[in-house]
PDB file of C-alpha atoms in Angstrom:
ATOM      1  CA  MET A   4       8.459   9.779 -11.730  1.00  0.00           C
ATOM      2  CA  ILE A   5       9.176  13.056  -9.953  1.00  0.00           C
ATOM      3  CA  LEU A   6       9.388  12.811  -6.162  1.00  0.00           C
ATOM      4  CA  PRO A   7       9.432  15.555  -3.535  1.00  0.00           C
ATOM      5  CA  GLU A   8      12.796  16.145  -1.882  1.00  0.00           C
ATOM      6  CA  PHE A   9      13.650  13.906   1.064  1.00  0.00           C
ATOM      7  CA  GLU A  10      16.638  12.596   2.983  1.00  0.00           C
ATOM      8  CA  TYR A  11      17.328   8.899   2.462  1.00  0.00           C
ATOM      9  CA  LEU A  12      18.390   6.910   5.517  1.00  0.00           C
ATOM     10  CA  LYS A  13      19.421   3.253   5.465  1.00  0.00           C
ATOM     11  CA  PRO A  14      19.960   1.823   8.952  1.00  0.00           C
ATOM     12  CA  GLU A  15      22.091  -1.318   9.275  1.00  0.00           C
ATOM     13  CA  SER A  16      20.316  -2.771  12.297  1.00  0.00           C
ATOM     14  CA  LEU A  17      16.843  -2.933  13.783  1.00  0.00           C
ATOM     15  CA  ASP A  18      17.934  -0.920  16.818  1.00  0.00           C
ATOM     16  CA  GLU A  19      19.262   1.840  14.563  1.00  0.00           C
ATOM     17  CA  ALA A  20      16.030   1.856  12.542  1.00  0.00           C
ATOM     18  CA  ILE A  21      13.917   2.123  15.695  1.00  0.00           C
ATOM     19  CA  SER A  22      16.083   4.971  16.980  1.00  0.00           C
ATOM     20  CA  LEU A  23      15.850   6.883  13.694  1.00  0.00           C
ATOM     21  CA  ALA A  24      12.104   6.330  13.346  1.00  0.00           C
ATOM     22  CA  SER A  25      11.553   7.492  16.917  1.00  0.00           C
ATOM     23  CA  GLN A  26      13.669  10.630  16.433  1.00  0.00           C
ATOM     24  CA  MET A  27      12.120  11.609  13.103  1.00  0.00           C
ATOM     25  CA  GLY A  28       8.531  10.905  14.190  1.00  0.00           C
ATOM     26  CA  ASN A  29       5.834  11.814  11.700  1.00  0.00           C
ATOM     27  CA  SER A  30       8.334  13.514   9.392  1.00  0.00           C
ATOM     28  CA  ALA A  31       9.647  10.080   8.335  1.00  0.00           C
ATOM     29  CA  LYS A  32       8.210   7.176   6.380  1.00  0.00           C
ATOM     30  CA  LEU A  33       9.389   3.608   6.714  1.00  0.00           C
ATOM     31  CA  MET A  34      10.055   1.732   3.492  1.00  0.00           C
ATOM     32  CA  ALA A  35      10.288  -2.025   3.034  1.00  0.00           C
ATOM     33  CA  GLY A  36       9.552  -2.802  -0.618  1.00  0.00           C
ATOM     34  CA  GLY A  37       8.649   0.802  -1.439  1.00  0.00           C
ATOM     35  CA  THR A  38       5.836  -0.079  -3.819  1.00  0.00           C
ATOM     36  CA  ASP A  39       3.239   1.895  -1.852  1.00  0.00           C
ATOM     37  CA  VAL A  40       5.454   4.676  -0.506  1.00  0.00           C
ATOM     38  CA  MET A  41       6.911   5.639  -3.883  1.00  0.00           C
ATOM     39  CA  VAL A  42       3.492   5.738  -5.546  1.00  0.00           C
ATOM     40  CA  ALA A  43       2.073   7.889  -2.760  1.00  0.00           C
ATOM     41  CA  MET A  44       5.025  10.274  -2.987  1.00  0.00           C
ATOM     42  CA  SER A  45       4.862  10.560  -6.771  1.00  0.00           C
ATOM     43  CA  GLY A  46       1.152  11.325  -6.507  1.00  0.00           C
ATOM     44  CA  LYS A  47       1.852  14.018  -3.892  1.00  0.00           C
ATOM     45  CA  ALA A  48      -0.306  12.163  -1.366  1.00  0.00           C
ATOM     46  CA  ILE A  49       2.589  12.252   1.090  1.00  0.00           C
ATOM     47  CA  ALA A  50       5.802  14.293   1.278  1.00  0.00           C
ATOM     48  CA  PRO A  51       7.987  12.922   4.093  1.00  0.00           C
ATOM     49  CA  GLU A  52      11.205  14.695   4.995  1.00  0.00           C
ATOM     50  CA  TYR A  53      12.936  11.368   5.580  1.00  0.00           C
ATOM     51  CA  ILE A  54      12.687   7.901   4.080  1.00  0.00           C
ATOM     52  CA  ILE A  55      13.983   5.143   6.362  1.00  0.00           C
ATOM     53  CA  ASP A  56      14.791   2.154   4.180  1.00  0.00           C
ATOM     54  CA  LEU A  57      14.491  -1.095   6.136  1.00  0.00           C
ATOM     55  CA  LYS A  58      15.857  -3.306   3.373  1.00  0.00           C
ATOM     56  CA  GLY A  59      19.045  -5.026   4.405  1.00  0.00           C
ATOM     57  CA  ILE A  60      18.287  -5.200   8.131  1.00  0.00           C
ATOM     58  CA  PRO A  61      19.274  -8.751   9.122  1.00  0.00           C
ATOM     59  CA  GLY A  62      16.785 -11.212  10.585  1.00  0.00           C
ATOM     60  CA  LEU A  63      13.625  -9.877   8.922  1.00  0.00           C
ATOM     61  CA  SER A  64      13.651 -11.796   5.644  1.00  0.00           C
ATOM     62  CA  ASP A  65      12.886 -15.370   6.704  1.00  0.00           C
ATOM     63  CA  ILE A  66       9.862 -17.670   6.603  1.00  0.00           C
ATOM     64  CA  THR A  67       9.905 -20.387   9.263  1.00  0.00           C
ATOM     65  CA  TYR A  68       7.474 -23.012  10.505  1.00  0.00           C
ATOM     66  CA  GLU A  69       7.442 -24.807  13.836  1.00  0.00           C
ATOM     67  CA  LYS A  70       4.773 -27.329  14.781  1.00  0.00           C
ATOM     68  CA  GLU A  71       2.393 -25.930  17.394  1.00  0.00           C
ATOM     69  CA  LYS A  72       3.973 -22.473  16.974  1.00  0.00           C
ATOM     70  CA  GLY A  73       2.935 -21.973  13.367  1.00  0.00           C
ATOM     71  CA  LEU A  74       4.301 -19.789  10.594  1.00  0.00           C
ATOM     72  CA  LYS A  75       6.587 -16.804  11.054  1.00  0.00           C
ATOM     73  CA  ILE A  76       6.865 -14.413   8.115  1.00  0.00           C
ATOM     74  CA  GLY A  77       9.500 -11.725   8.471  1.00  0.00           C
ATOM     75  CA  SER A  78       8.498  -8.173   7.669  1.00  0.00           C
ATOM     76  CA  LEU A  79      10.918  -7.970   4.730  1.00  0.00           C
ATOM     77  CA  VAL A  80       9.749 -11.195   3.053  1.00  0.00           C
ATOM     78  CA  LYS A  81       8.585 -10.411  -0.482  1.00  0.00           C
ATOM     79  CA  LEU A  82       5.044 -11.239  -1.568  1.00  0.00           C
ATOM     80  CA  LYS A  83       6.471 -13.296  -4.444  1.00  0.00           C
ATOM     81  CA  THR A  84       8.404 -15.385  -1.929  1.00  0.00           C
ATOM     82  CA  ILE A  85       5.219 -16.011   0.061  1.00  0.00           C
ATOM     83  CA  GLN A  86       3.271 -16.806  -3.094  1.00  0.00           C
ATOM     84  CA  THR A  87       5.735 -19.532  -4.083  1.00  0.00           C
ATOM     85  CA  SER A  88       6.734 -20.770  -0.619  1.00  0.00           C
ATOM     86  CA  GLU A  89       6.284 -24.513  -0.052  1.00  0.00           C
ATOM     87  CA  THR A  90       6.536 -23.854   3.687  1.00  0.00           C
ATOM     88  CA  VAL A  91       3.542 -21.503   3.585  1.00  0.00           C
ATOM     89  CA  ALA A  92       1.590 -23.719   1.165  1.00  0.00           C
ATOM     90  CA  SER A  93       2.076 -26.763   3.406  1.00  0.00           C
ATOM     91  CA  GLN A  94      -0.013 -25.011   6.055  1.00  0.00           C
ATOM     92  CA  TYR A  95      -2.215 -22.489   4.255  1.00  0.00           C
ATOM     93  CA  GLN A  96      -2.424 -22.466   0.478  1.00  0.00           C
ATOM     94  CA  ALA A  97      -4.892 -19.585   0.884  1.00  0.00           C
ATOM     95  CA  VAL A  98      -2.092 -17.326   2.168  1.00  0.00           C
ATOM     96  CA  CYS A  99      -0.074 -18.056  -0.986  1.00  0.00           C
ATOM     97  CA  GLU A 100      -3.142 -17.262  -3.085  1.00  0.00           C
ATOM     98  CA  ALA A 101      -3.785 -13.981  -1.274  1.00  0.00           C
ATOM     99  CA  ALA A 102      -0.186 -12.941  -1.908  1.00  0.00           C
ATOM    100  CA  HIS A 103      -0.652 -13.845  -5.569  1.00  0.00           C
ATOM    101  CA  PHE A 104      -3.663 -11.525  -5.818  1.00  0.00           C
ATOM    102  CA  VAL A 105      -1.610  -8.425  -4.921  1.00  0.00           C
ATOM    103  CA  ALA A 106      -0.983  -6.235  -7.967  1.00  0.00           C
ATOM    104  CA  SER A 107       1.455  -7.540 -10.604  1.00  0.00           C
ATOM    105  CA  ASN A 108       4.382  -9.944 -10.613  1.00  0.00           C
ATOM    106  CA  GLN A 109       6.792  -6.991 -10.701  1.00  0.00           C
ATOM    107  CA  ILE A 110       5.178  -5.450  -7.608  1.00  0.00           C
ATOM    108  CA  ARG A 111       5.163  -8.777  -5.754  1.00  0.00           C
ATOM    109  CA  CYS A 112       8.893  -9.150  -6.394  1.00  0.00           C
ATOM    110  CA  LEU A 113       9.466  -5.944  -4.407  1.00  0.00           C
ATOM    111  CA  GLY A 114       6.497  -5.524  -2.078  1.00  0.00           C
ATOM    112  CA  THR A 115       6.107  -7.239   1.301  1.00  0.00           C
ATOM    113  CA  MET A 116       3.129  -8.632   3.192  1.00  0.00           C
ATOM    114  CA  ALA A 117       3.988  -6.439   6.172  1.00  0.00           C
ATOM    115  CA  GLY A 118       4.041  -3.398   3.903  1.00  0.00           C
ATOM    116  CA  ASN A 119       0.755  -4.453   2.335  1.00  0.00           C
ATOM    117  CA  ILE A 120      -1.083  -4.469   5.648  1.00  0.00           C
ATOM    118  CA  CYS A 121       0.733  -1.420   7.063  1.00  0.00           C
ATOM    119  CA  ASN A 122      -0.366   0.595   4.019  1.00  0.00           C
ATOM    120  CA  ALA A 123      -3.872  -0.002   5.423  1.00  0.00           C
ATOM    121  CA  SER A 124      -5.774   0.239   2.167  1.00  0.00           C
ATOM    122  CA  PRO A 125      -9.434  -0.782   2.625  1.00  0.00           C
ATOM    123  CA  SER A 126      -8.956  -3.118  -0.359  1.00  0.00           C
ATOM    124  CA  CYS A 127      -5.771  -4.724   0.992  1.00  0.00           C
ATOM    125  CA  ASP A 128      -5.623  -8.306  -0.312  1.00  0.00           C
ATOM    126  CA  THR A 129      -3.616  -9.966   2.440  1.00  0.00           C
ATOM    127  CA  ALA A 130      -5.494  -8.526   5.436  1.00  0.00           C
ATOM    128  CA  PRO A 131      -8.717 -10.609   5.193  1.00  0.00           C
ATOM    129  CA  ILE A 132      -6.937 -13.985   5.091  1.00  0.00           C
ATOM    130  CA  LEU A 133      -4.618 -12.984   7.943  1.00  0.00           C
ATOM    131  CA  ILE A 134      -7.617 -11.888  10.002  1.00  0.00           C
ATOM    132  CA  VAL A 135      -9.552 -15.148   9.597  1.00  0.00           C
ATOM    133  CA  LEU A 136      -6.416 -17.151  10.418  1.00  0.00           C
ATOM    134  CA  ASP A 137      -5.998 -15.153  13.654  1.00  0.00           C
ATOM    135  CA  ALA A 138      -2.562 -13.871  12.610  1.00  0.00           C
ATOM    136  CA  GLU A 139      -0.601 -11.494  14.814  1.00  0.00           C
ATOM    137  CA  VAL A 140       1.677  -8.550  14.134  1.00  0.00           C
ATOM    138  CA  HIS A 141       4.939  -8.389  16.085  1.00  0.00           C
ATOM    139  CA  THR A 142       6.592  -5.012  16.554  1.00  0.00           C
ATOM    140  CA  GLU A 143       9.591  -3.415  18.236  1.00  0.00           C
ATOM    141  CA  ARG A 144       9.833   0.149  19.543  1.00  0.00           C
ATOM    142  CA  PRO A 145      11.946   2.016  22.098  1.00  0.00           C
ATOM    143  CA  GLU A 146       9.639   0.871  24.920  1.00  0.00           C
ATOM    144  CA  GLY A 147      10.019  -2.800  23.972  1.00  0.00           C
ATOM    145  CA  SER A 148       8.285  -5.569  22.053  1.00  0.00           C
ATOM    146  CA  SER A 149       4.585  -5.824  21.280  1.00  0.00           C
ATOM    147  CA  ARG A 150       2.255  -8.259  19.533  1.00  0.00           C
ATOM    148  CA  PHE A 151      -1.403  -7.919  18.653  1.00  0.00           C
ATOM    149  CA  PRO A 152      -3.968  -9.405  16.227  1.00  0.00           C
ATOM    150  CA  VAL A 153      -3.809  -8.217  12.628  1.00  0.00           C
ATOM    151  CA  GLU A 154      -7.515  -7.491  12.996  1.00  0.00           C
ATOM    152  CA  THR A 155      -6.751  -4.659  15.434  1.00  0.00           C
ATOM    153  CA  LEU A 156      -4.020  -3.067  13.297  1.00  0.00           C
ATOM    154  CA  PHE A 157      -6.342  -0.913  11.188  1.00  0.00           C
ATOM    155  CA  THR A 158      -7.858   2.330  12.458  1.00  0.00           C
ATOM    156  CA  GLY A 159      -9.012   3.840   9.155  1.00  0.00           C
ATOM    157  CA  PRO A 160      -8.086   4.199   5.487  1.00  0.00           C
ATOM    158  CA  LYS A 161      -4.273   4.443   5.332  1.00  0.00           C
ATOM    159  CA  HIS A 162      -4.068   4.573   9.135  1.00  0.00           C
ATOM    160  CA  THR A 163      -2.918   2.000  11.685  1.00  0.00           C
ATOM    161  CA  ARG A 164      -2.347   1.797  15.412  1.00  0.00           C
ATOM    162  CA  LEU A 165       1.431   1.887  14.908  1.00  0.00           C
ATOM    163  CA  VAL A 166       3.193   4.849  16.549  1.00  0.00           C
ATOM    164  CA  PRO A 167       6.360   6.650  15.403  1.00  0.00           C
ATOM    165  CA  GLY A 168       9.358   4.501  16.205  1.00  0.00           C
ATOM    166  CA  GLU A 169       7.355   1.261  16.091  1.00  0.00           C
ATOM    167  CA  ILE A 170       8.517  -1.186  13.427  1.00  0.00           C
ATOM    168  CA  VAL A 171       6.838  -4.428  12.375  1.00  0.00           C
ATOM    169  CA  THR A 172       9.309  -7.296  12.598  1.00  0.00           C
ATOM    170  CA  GLU A 173       7.166 -10.297  11.683  1.00  0.00           C
ATOM    171  CA  ILE A 174       3.704 -11.696  11.130  1.00  0.00           C
ATOM    172  CA  THR A 175       2.812 -14.986  12.804  1.00  0.00           C
ATOM    173  CA  ILE A 176       0.036 -17.372  11.802  1.00  0.00           C
ATOM    174  CA  PRO A 177      -1.058 -20.123  14.209  1.00  0.00           C
ATOM    175  CA  ASP A 178      -0.532 -23.756  13.272  1.00  0.00           C
ATOM    176  CA  ARG A 179      -3.282 -25.230  11.123  1.00  0.00           C
ATOM    177  CA  ARG A 180      -5.863 -26.968  13.280  1.00  0.00           C
ATOM    178  CA  PRO A 181      -7.315 -30.424  12.532  1.00  0.00           C
ATOM    179  CA  GLY A 182     -10.346 -30.018  10.310  1.00  0.00           C
ATOM    180  CA  GLN A 183      -9.478 -26.457   9.304  1.00  0.00           C
ATOM    181  CA  GLY A 184      -9.742 -25.052   5.804  1.00  0.00           C
ATOM    182  CA  ALA A 185      -9.317 -21.523   4.487  1.00  0.00           C
ATOM    183  CA  ALA A 186      -9.808 -19.516   1.310  1.00  0.00           C
ATOM    184  CA  TYR A 187      -9.443 -16.003  -0.072  1.00  0.00           C
ATOM    185  CA  LEU A 188     -11.257 -14.784  -3.174  1.00  0.00           C
ATOM    186  CA  LYS A 189     -11.022 -11.414  -4.889  1.00  0.00           C
ATOM    187  CA  LEU A 190     -13.271  -9.669  -7.370  1.00  0.00           C
ATOM    188  CA  SER A 191     -11.532  -7.176  -9.652  1.00  0.00           C
ATOM    189  CA  TYR A 192     -11.911  -6.063 -13.255  1.00  0.00           C
ATOM    190  CA  ARG A 193      -8.417  -7.209 -14.199  1.00  0.00           C
ATOM    191  CA  LYS A 194      -6.324 -10.107 -12.938  1.00  0.00           C
ATOM    192  CA  ALA A 195      -3.319  -7.863 -12.314  1.00  0.00           C
ATOM    193  CA  MET A 196      -2.654  -4.293 -11.224  1.00  0.00           C
ATOM    194  CA  ASP A 197      -6.188  -3.759  -9.970  1.00  0.00           C
ATOM    195  CA  LEU A 198      -7.634  -3.087  -6.538  1.00  0.00           C
ATOM    196  CA  ALA A 199     -10.271  -5.408  -5.150  1.00  0.00           C
ATOM    197  CA  ILE A 200     -13.889  -4.465  -5.683  1.00  0.00           C
ATOM    198  CA  VAL A 201     -14.674  -7.066  -3.037  1.00  0.00           C
ATOM    199  CA  GLY A 202     -12.364  -9.439  -1.171  1.00  0.00           C
ATOM    200  CA  VAL A 203     -13.622 -12.290   1.010  1.00  0.00           C
ATOM    201  CA  ALA A 204     -11.655 -14.649   3.240  1.00  0.00           C
ATOM    202  CA  ALA A 205     -13.123 -17.604   5.116  1.00  0.00           C
ATOM    203  CA  SER A 206     -11.758 -20.059   7.664  1.00  0.00           C
ATOM    204  CA  ILE A 207     -13.837 -23.068   8.697  1.00  0.00           C
ATOM    205  CA  VAL A 208     -13.028 -25.610  11.420  1.00  0.00           C
ATOM    206  CA  ALA A 209     -15.207 -28.710  11.234  1.00  0.00           C
ATOM    207  CA  GLU A 210     -15.424 -31.898  13.285  1.00  0.00           C
ATOM    208  CA  ASN A 211     -17.634 -34.869  12.398  1.00  0.00           C
ATOM    209  CA  GLY A 212     -19.479 -32.749   9.877  1.00  0.00           C
ATOM    210  CA  ILE A 213     -20.245 -29.944  12.357  1.00  0.00           C
ATOM    211  CA  CYS A 214     -18.782 -26.462  12.052  1.00  0.00           C
ATOM    212  CA  LYS A 215     -16.924 -25.728  15.274  1.00  0.00           C
ATOM    213  CA  GLU A 216     -15.651 -22.308  14.241  1.00  0.00           C
ATOM    214  CA  ALA A 217     -16.239 -19.956  11.342  1.00  0.00           C
ATOM    215  CA  ARG A 218     -14.374 -16.743  10.620  1.00  0.00           C
ATOM    216  CA  ILE A 219     -15.189 -14.529   7.638  1.00  0.00           C
ATOM    217  CA  ALA A 220     -13.479 -11.243   6.767  1.00  0.00           C
ATOM    218  CA  LEU A 221     -14.438  -8.772   4.055  1.00  0.00           C
ATOM    219  CA  GLY A 222     -12.217  -6.315   2.238  1.00  0.00           C
ATOM    220  CA  ALA A 223     -13.055  -3.236   0.141  1.00  0.00           C
ATOM    221  CA  VAL A 224     -16.515  -2.812   1.664  1.00  0.00           C
ATOM    222  CA  ALA A 225     -15.666  -0.562   4.631  1.00  0.00           C
ATOM    223  CA  ALA A 226     -13.005   1.849   5.843  1.00  0.00           C
ATOM    224  CA  THR A 227     -11.059  -1.133   7.182  1.00  0.00           C
ATOM    225  CA  PRO A 228     -11.304  -4.907   6.698  1.00  0.00           C
ATOM    226  CA  VAL A 229     -14.300  -6.181   8.697  1.00  0.00           C
ATOM    227  CA  ARG A 230     -15.579  -9.450  10.105  1.00  0.00           C
ATOM    228  CA  ALA A 231     -18.979 -10.790   9.033  1.00  0.00           C
ATOM    229  CA  ALA A 232     -20.115 -11.616  12.571  1.00  0.00           C
ATOM    230  CA  GLU A 233     -23.703 -12.647  11.805  1.00  0.00           C
ATOM    231  CA  ALA A 234     -22.570 -14.938   9.011  1.00  0.00           C
ATOM    232  CA  GLU A 235     -20.099 -16.574  11.402  1.00  0.00           C
ATOM    233  CA  LYS A 236     -22.862 -17.176  13.949  1.00  0.00           C
ATOM    234  CA  ILE A 237     -25.060 -18.870  11.362  1.00  0.00           C
ATOM    235  CA  LEU A 238     -22.307 -21.288  10.368  1.00  0.00           C
ATOM    236  CA  THR A 239     -21.035 -22.104  13.858  1.00  0.00           C
ATOM    237  CA  GLY A 240     -22.728 -25.291  15.058  1.00  0.00           C
ATOM    238  CA  SER A 241     -24.276 -25.967  11.656  1.00  0.00           C
ATOM    239  CA  ARG A 242     -23.775 -28.949   9.351  1.00  0.00           C
ATOM    240  CA  LEU A 243     -22.609 -26.612   6.588  1.00  0.00           C
ATOM    241  CA  THR A 244     -25.480 -27.452   4.296  1.00  0.00           C
ATOM    242  CA  GLN A 245     -26.131 -25.461   1.157  1.00  0.00           C
ATOM    243  CA  LYS A 246     -28.877 -23.603   3.025  1.00  0.00           C
ATOM    244  CA  ASP A 247     -26.505 -22.783   5.899  1.00  0.00           C
ATOM    245  CA  ILE A 248     -23.948 -21.431   3.450  1.00  0.00           C
ATOM    246  CA  GLU A 249     -26.573 -19.446   1.542  1.00  0.00           C
ATOM    247  CA  ASP A 250     -27.995 -17.979   4.761  1.00  0.00           C
ATOM    248  CA  ALA A 251     -24.507 -17.000   5.935  1.00  0.00           C
ATOM    249  CA  SER A 252     -23.758 -15.361   2.591  1.00  0.00           C
ATOM    250  CA  ILE A 253     -26.944 -13.299   2.783  1.00  0.00           C
ATOM    251  CA  ALA A 254     -26.086 -12.293   6.357  1.00  0.00           C
ATOM    252  CA  ALA A 255     -22.637 -11.135   5.210  1.00  0.00           C
ATOM    253  CA  MET A 256     -24.264  -9.082   2.448  1.00  0.00           C
ATOM    254  CA  ASN A 257     -26.788  -7.504   4.809  1.00  0.00           C
ATOM    255  CA  GLY A 258     -24.147  -6.755   7.424  1.00  0.00           C
ATOM    256  CA  CYS A 259     -21.789  -4.729   5.220  1.00  0.00           C
ATOM    257  CA  HIS A 260     -22.172  -1.092   4.216  1.00  0.00           C
ATOM    258  CA  PRO A 261     -19.876  -0.324   1.269  1.00  0.00           C
ATOM    259  CA  ILE A 262     -19.676   2.950  -0.601  1.00  0.00           C
ATOM    260  CA  SER A 263     -20.150   3.656  -4.287  1.00  0.00           C
ATOM    261  CA  ASP A 264     -17.064   4.813  -6.157  1.00  0.00           C
ATOM    262  CA  VAL A 265     -15.570   4.795  -9.646  1.00  0.00           C
ATOM    263  CA  ARG A 266     -14.988   1.030  -9.510  1.00  0.00           C
ATOM    264  CA  ALA A 267     -18.399  -0.192  -8.338  1.00  0.00           C
ATOM    265  CA  SER A 268     -21.693   0.859  -6.806  1.00  0.00           C
ATOM    266  CA  ALA A 269     -22.553   0.015  -3.213  1.00  0.00           C
ATOM    267  CA  ASP A 270     -25.423  -2.242  -4.361  1.00  0.00           C
ATOM    268  CA  TYR A 271     -23.139  -4.178  -6.684  1.00  0.00           C
ATOM    269  CA  ARG A 272     -20.541  -4.623  -3.924  1.00  0.00           C
ATOM    270  CA  ARG A 273     -23.170  -5.899  -1.497  1.00  0.00           C
ATOM    271  CA  ASP A 274     -24.423  -8.454  -3.996  1.00  0.00           C
ATOM    272  CA  MET A 275     -20.887  -9.561  -4.754  1.00  0.00           C
ATOM    273  CA  VAL A 276     -20.234  -9.998  -1.025  1.00  0.00           C
ATOM    274  CA  ARG A 277     -23.071 -12.537  -1.063  1.00  0.00           C
ATOM    275  CA  VAL A 278     -21.683 -14.338  -4.105  1.00  0.00           C
ATOM    276  CA  PHE A 279     -18.055 -14.373  -3.002  1.00  0.00           C
ATOM    277  CA  THR A 280     -18.821 -15.275   0.612  1.00  0.00           C
ATOM    278  CA  LYS A 281     -20.693 -18.327  -0.638  1.00  0.00           C
ATOM    279  CA  ARG A 282     -17.764 -19.279  -2.881  1.00  0.00           C
ATOM    280  CA  ALA A 283     -15.140 -18.660  -0.178  1.00  0.00           C
ATOM    281  CA  ILE A 284     -16.983 -20.845   2.346  1.00  0.00           C
ATOM    282  CA  ALA A 285     -17.342 -23.612  -0.223  1.00  0.00           C
ATOM    283  CA  LYS A 286     -13.644 -23.364  -1.085  1.00  0.00           C
ATOM    284  CA  ALA A 287     -12.655 -23.484   2.607  1.00  0.00           C
ATOM    285  CA  ILE A 288     -14.752 -26.642   3.030  1.00  0.00           C
ATOM    286  CA  GLU A 289     -13.057 -28.182  -0.002  1.00  0.00           C
ATOM    287  CA  ASP A 290      -9.707 -27.274   1.560  1.00  0.00           C
ATOM    288  CA  ILE A 291     -10.694 -29.356   4.602  1.00  0.00           C
ATOM    289  CA  ARG A 292     -11.567 -32.304   2.368  1.00  0.00           C
ATOM    290  CA  GLN A 293      -8.265 -32.065   0.506  1.00  0.00           C
ATOM    291  CA  GLU A 294      -6.389 -32.052   3.809  1.00  0.00           C
ATOM    292  CA  VAL A 295      -8.243 -35.197   4.898  1.00  0.00           C
ATOM    293  CA  ARG A 296      -7.444 -36.945   1.598  1.00  0.00           C
ATOM    294  CA  SER A 297      -3.739 -36.051   1.662  1.00  0.00           C
TER     295      SER A 297
END
């Protein structure tokens, strides 16, 4: 791997990292696991003058859970750690599964969830599940702290709302609600090292057999991850019958506008949105039943 020349910087504190990132501006790239940055540099997609390595900054590598406050996943937590975390699985097994879907075991041992979403690939595996679970991104920059929904992070392919000097410190996921189930499913040609052709996440909250809230997010079918709003409307207030689920799946298919590329045609992606939305909803409902039985 031949990389363009750059200056390597390794701050020892968050304040130092923020200061460096602010000073260097667009001439610098932040690196957590490095699995996306190094590939982009080797492919000449980017050529930053500075690499600011965040690894080693204290306080960013923990997973914690507090009742009523939910999960906190530090920005330097590895995907492999999330995949195998009993703390995460105790609340949302679907988050562990989404982490598992990212690339290969070797990549997951280096890459981070924060890096995965900040790379802003349209086919990002962890974004859809974080969106349906109403997760938030927490950041620090010279002006102070900020937090906002993961759903609002993405502005386009490989672009986010983050500004130079702004560093993600953690991702938070609200506590699991009574009667809530979630799922993430991915369609790809290979089980490892392959981008999603379609990714679908679903979160269902049900009470006495009635759907009180439905959230569905689609990946790899638009410039950014998107919500399937019409499908959500169909499910909300329904009894989650097979017809309700089928109607919602068709609405998700009709509401997305994917492109054709080397991995799949637009028509194939749309049809797979229907299939995988139906499966994701069914799996989220089963997740509710398992929670009730446990």
